[in-house]
CSV table of C-alpha atoms in Angstrom, one decimal:
chain,number,residue,atom,x,y,z
A,7,MET,CA,38.6,43.5,-30.9
A,8,SER,CA,40.0,44.9,-34.3
A,9,ALA,CA,41.4,42.7,-36.8
A,10,SER,CA,45.2,43.8,-36.2
A,11,ALA,CA,44.7,42.8,-32.7
A,12,ASN,CA,43.3,39.4,-33.1
A,13,ASP,CA,45.9,38.6,-35.7
A,14,THR,CA,48.6,39.8,-33.0
A,15,ILE,CA,47.0,37.6,-30.4
A,16,GLN,CA,46.8,34.8,-32.6
A,17,ARG,CA,50.7,35.0,-33.5
A,18,LEU,CA,51.8,35.4,-30.1
A,19,ALA,CA,49.4,32.0,-29.2
A,20,LYS,CA,51.0,30.3,-32.0
A,21,ALA,CA,54.6,31.0,-31.0
A,22,GLY,CA,54.2,29.6,-27.6
A,23,THR,CA,57.3,30.9,-25.9
A,24,SER,CA,57.5,32.2,-22.4
A,25,VAL,CA,57.7,35.8,-23.4
A,26,CYS,CA,55.1,35.5,-26.3
A,27,LEU,CA,52.6,33.9,-23.9
A,28,ASP,CA,53.6,36.6,-21.5
A,29,ASP,CA,52.8,39.0,-24.1
A,30,LEU,CA,49.5,37.5,-25.1
A,31,GLY,CA,48.0,38.4,-22.0
A,32,ARG,CA,49.1,41.9,-22.4
A,33,ALA,CA,47.7,42.0,-25.9
A,34,ALA,CA,44.7,41.0,-24.8
A,35,LEU,CA,44.5,43.5,-22.1
A,36,ASP,CA,45.5,46.2,-24.2
A,37,SER,CA,42.8,45.8,-27.0
A,38,GLY,CA,39.2,45.3,-27.1
A,39,GLU,CA,36.6,46.2,-24.5
A,40,PRO,CA,39.4,46.3,-21.5
A,41,ALA,CA,41.3,49.1,-23.8
A,42,ASP,CA,37.6,50.6,-24.7
A,43,LEU,CA,36.5,50.8,-21.2
A,44,ALA,CA,40.0,52.5,-20.2
A,45,ARG,CA,39.6,55.1,-23.1
A,46,ARG,CA,36.3,55.8,-21.3
A,47,GLY,CA,38.0,56.3,-17.9
A,48,ALA,CA,36.9,52.7,-16.3
A,49,ARG,CA,39.7,51.9,-13.8
A,50,PRO,CA,41.0,48.2,-14.2
A,51,GLN,CA,40.0,45.5,-11.8
A,52,ARG,CA,43.3,44.6,-10.3
A,53,PRO,CA,44.2,41.0,-8.8
A,54,LEU,CA,44.0,40.6,-5.1
A,55,TRP,CA,46.5,38.6,-3.5
A,56,ALA,CA,44.5,38.0,-0.2
A,57,SER,CA,45.9,37.5,3.4
A,58,THR,CA,49.6,36.6,2.4
A,59,GLY,CA,50.8,36.2,6.1
A,60,VAL,CA,52.8,33.8,7.8
A,61,LYS,CA,50.4,30.9,8.8
A,62,ASP,CA,53.5,28.7,10.3
A,63,PRO,CA,55.4,30.1,12.9
A,64,ALA,CA,58.3,28.0,11.7
A,65,TYR,CA,58.5,29.9,8.5
A,66,ASP,CA,60.5,33.1,8.0
A,67,ASP,CA,58.3,36.0,9.3
A,68,THR,CA,58.9,38.1,5.8
A,69,LEU,CA,59.3,35.1,3.1
A,70,PRO,CA,57.0,32.5,3.9
A,71,HIS,CA,57.1,29.9,1.2
A,72,CYS,CA,54.2,28.1,-0.3
A,73,LEU,CA,56.2,25.2,-1.1
A,74,LYS,CA,59.2,25.4,1.1
A,75,GLY,CA,62.2,23.4,-0.2
A,76,MET,CA,60.7,22.9,-3.7
A,77,GLY,CA,61.5,26.2,-5.2
A,78,GLY,CA,58.1,27.6,-4.3
A,79,ALA,CA,58.1,31.7,-4.3
A,80,PRO,CA,58.0,33.5,-1.2
A,81,ILE,CA,54.3,34.2,-0.6
A,82,VAL,CA,55.0,37.9,0.1
A,83,THR,CA,57.5,39.0,-2.1
A,84,GLY,CA,56.8,36.5,-4.7
A,85,LEU,CA,53.4,38.2,-5.1
A,86,VAL,CA,54.9,41.7,-6.3
A,87,ALA,CA,53.5,43.0,-9.2
A,88,PRO,CA,52.1,46.0,-11.1
A,89,HIS,CA,48.4,46.9,-10.8
A,90,THR,CA,47.9,44.2,-7.9
A,91,VAL,CA,47.2,44.5,-4.3
A,92,ASN,CA,48.4,42.5,-1.5
A,93,THR,CA,46.7,42.2,1.8
A,94,MET,CA,48.6,40.8,4.7
A,95,PRO,CA,48.3,40.3,8.5
A,96,ARG,CA,49.8,43.9,10.3
A,97,ALA,CA,52.8,41.4,11.8
A,98,THR,CA,53.8,40.6,8.5
A,99,LEU,CA,53.6,44.0,7.2
A,100,ASP,CA,55.9,45.1,10.2
A,101,ALA,CA,58.4,42.3,9.4
A,102,LEU,CA,58.4,43.4,5.5
A,103,LEU,CA,59.0,47.1,7.0
A,104,ASP,CA,61.7,46.3,9.1
A,105,HIS,CA,63.7,43.7,7.7
A,106,GLY,CA,62.2,42.5,4.4
A,107,GLU,CA,63.3,43.2,0.9
A,108,VAL,CA,61.0,44.0,-2.0
A,109,PRO,CA,62.9,42.8,-5.4
A,110,GLY,CA,60.3,44.5,-7.7
A,111,ASP,CA,58.3,42.6,-9.9
A,112,THR,CA,58.3,39.1,-9.1
A,113,VAL,CA,55.3,37.8,-11.1
A,114,ARG,CA,55.7,38.7,-14.9
A,115,GLY,CA,58.3,36.5,-16.6
A,116,GLY,CA,57.8,33.7,-14.3
A,117,TYR,CA,54.8,32.3,-16.3
A,118,ARG,CA,56.9,29.3,-17.7
A,119,GLU,CA,58.3,28.0,-14.4
A,120,ALA,CA,54.8,28.2,-12.8
A,121,ARG,CA,53.3,26.3,-15.3
A,122,GLU,CA,56.0,23.6,-15.0
A,123,MET,CA,55.8,23.5,-11.5
A,124,LEU,CA,51.9,22.9,-11.7
A,125,ALA,CA,52.6,20.3,-14.3
A,126,SER,CA,54.9,18.6,-11.9
A,127,LEU,CA,52.4,18.4,-9.4
A,128,ALA,CA,49.8,17.2,-11.6
A,129,ALA,CA,52.4,14.4,-12.6
A,130,GLY,CA,52.8,13.5,-8.7
A,131,GLY,CA,48.9,13.5,-8.4
A,132,ILE,CA,48.3,16.8,-6.8
A,133,GLN,CA,45.8,18.8,-8.7
A,134,LEU,CA,45.4,22.5,-8.1
A,135,THR,CA,41.7,22.4,-8.5
A,136,ASP,CA,41.6,19.8,-5.7
A,137,ILE,CA,43.5,21.8,-3.5
A,138,ALA,CA,41.4,24.9,-4.2
A,139,ASP,CA,38.1,23.0,-4.0
A,140,GLU,CA,39.3,22.0,-0.2
A,141,LEU,CA,40.7,25.4,1.0
A,142,GLU,CA,38.1,27.8,-0.7
A,143,PRO,CA,35.2,27.2,1.8
A,144,ASP,CA,37.6,27.3,4.9
A,145,GLY,CA,38.7,30.9,3.1
A,146,VAL,CA,35.2,32.3,2.6
A,147,ALA,CA,34.3,31.2,5.9
A,148,ARG,CA,36.8,33.2,7.5
A,149,PHE,CA,36.1,36.5,5.3
A,150,GLN,CA,32.4,35.9,6.3
A,151,ASP,CA,33.2,35.8,10.1
A,152,SER,CA,35.6,38.6,9.6
A,153,TRP,CA,32.7,40.6,7.9
A,154,GLN,CA,29.9,39.5,10.5
A,155,ARG,CA,32.5,40.6,13.3
A,156,LEU,CA,33.1,44.0,11.6
A,157,THR,CA,29.8,44.7,11.1
A,158,ALA,CA,28.5,43.9,14.4
A,159,ASP,CA,31.2,46.3,16.0
A,160,VAL,CA,30.1,49.0,13.4
A,161,ARG,CA,26.3,48.7,14.5
A,162,THR,CA,27.3,48.9,18.1
A,163,ALA,CA,29.7,51.9,17.9
A,164,LEU,CA,26.8,53.2,15.9
A,165,HIS,CA,24.3,52.6,18.8
A,166,ALA,CA,26.5,54.1,21.2
A,167,THR,CA,27.3,57.3,19.0
A,168,ALA,CA,23.5,57.6,18.5
A,169,ARG,CA,23.0,57.4,22.4
A,170,ILE,CA,25.3,60.3,23.1
A,171,GLY,CA,23.1,62.6,21.1
A,172,GLY,CA,20.1,62.1,22.8
A,173,GLU,CA,17.6,58.8,22.2
A,174,PRO,CA,18.9,56.1,20.5
A,175,ARG,CA,17.9,55.7,16.9
A,176,ALA,CA,17.5,53.0,14.8
A,177,VAL,CA,20.4,52.2,12.9
């Protein structure tokens, strides 16, 4: 990282305002290794909001809230930002296309509020790391199960296709 980029990052970190902290992240990405890799043609890695669908039928079908009634951002439209990927179940996508509203970038500019909410939760004895430790194994298992079903379906289709053209081939 160049000395001037490092100086800029240090000044932003010392200022500490929400806007400066938002800019700090951008400055880190726009300088040093990420910028060098981009100049050489690398594509940046994009955050993935995985499976942002309605889990509870009591919630609105396009705006499920992670913290309903506590100011929580809608899961689907609350995760709209440039250079991100959002996967969701087909039913949620259909509902969003039918009657949802996407207000634009809903992530950047909300960092201070997010930090305040996490601090409030921590003050109430709720630790994000504890929640992640509980939910992560279930999420990983669900993705593994889905992957196993997909590969089994592909293997079956490949075997069926191989038999159509003559003798079965090893797949």
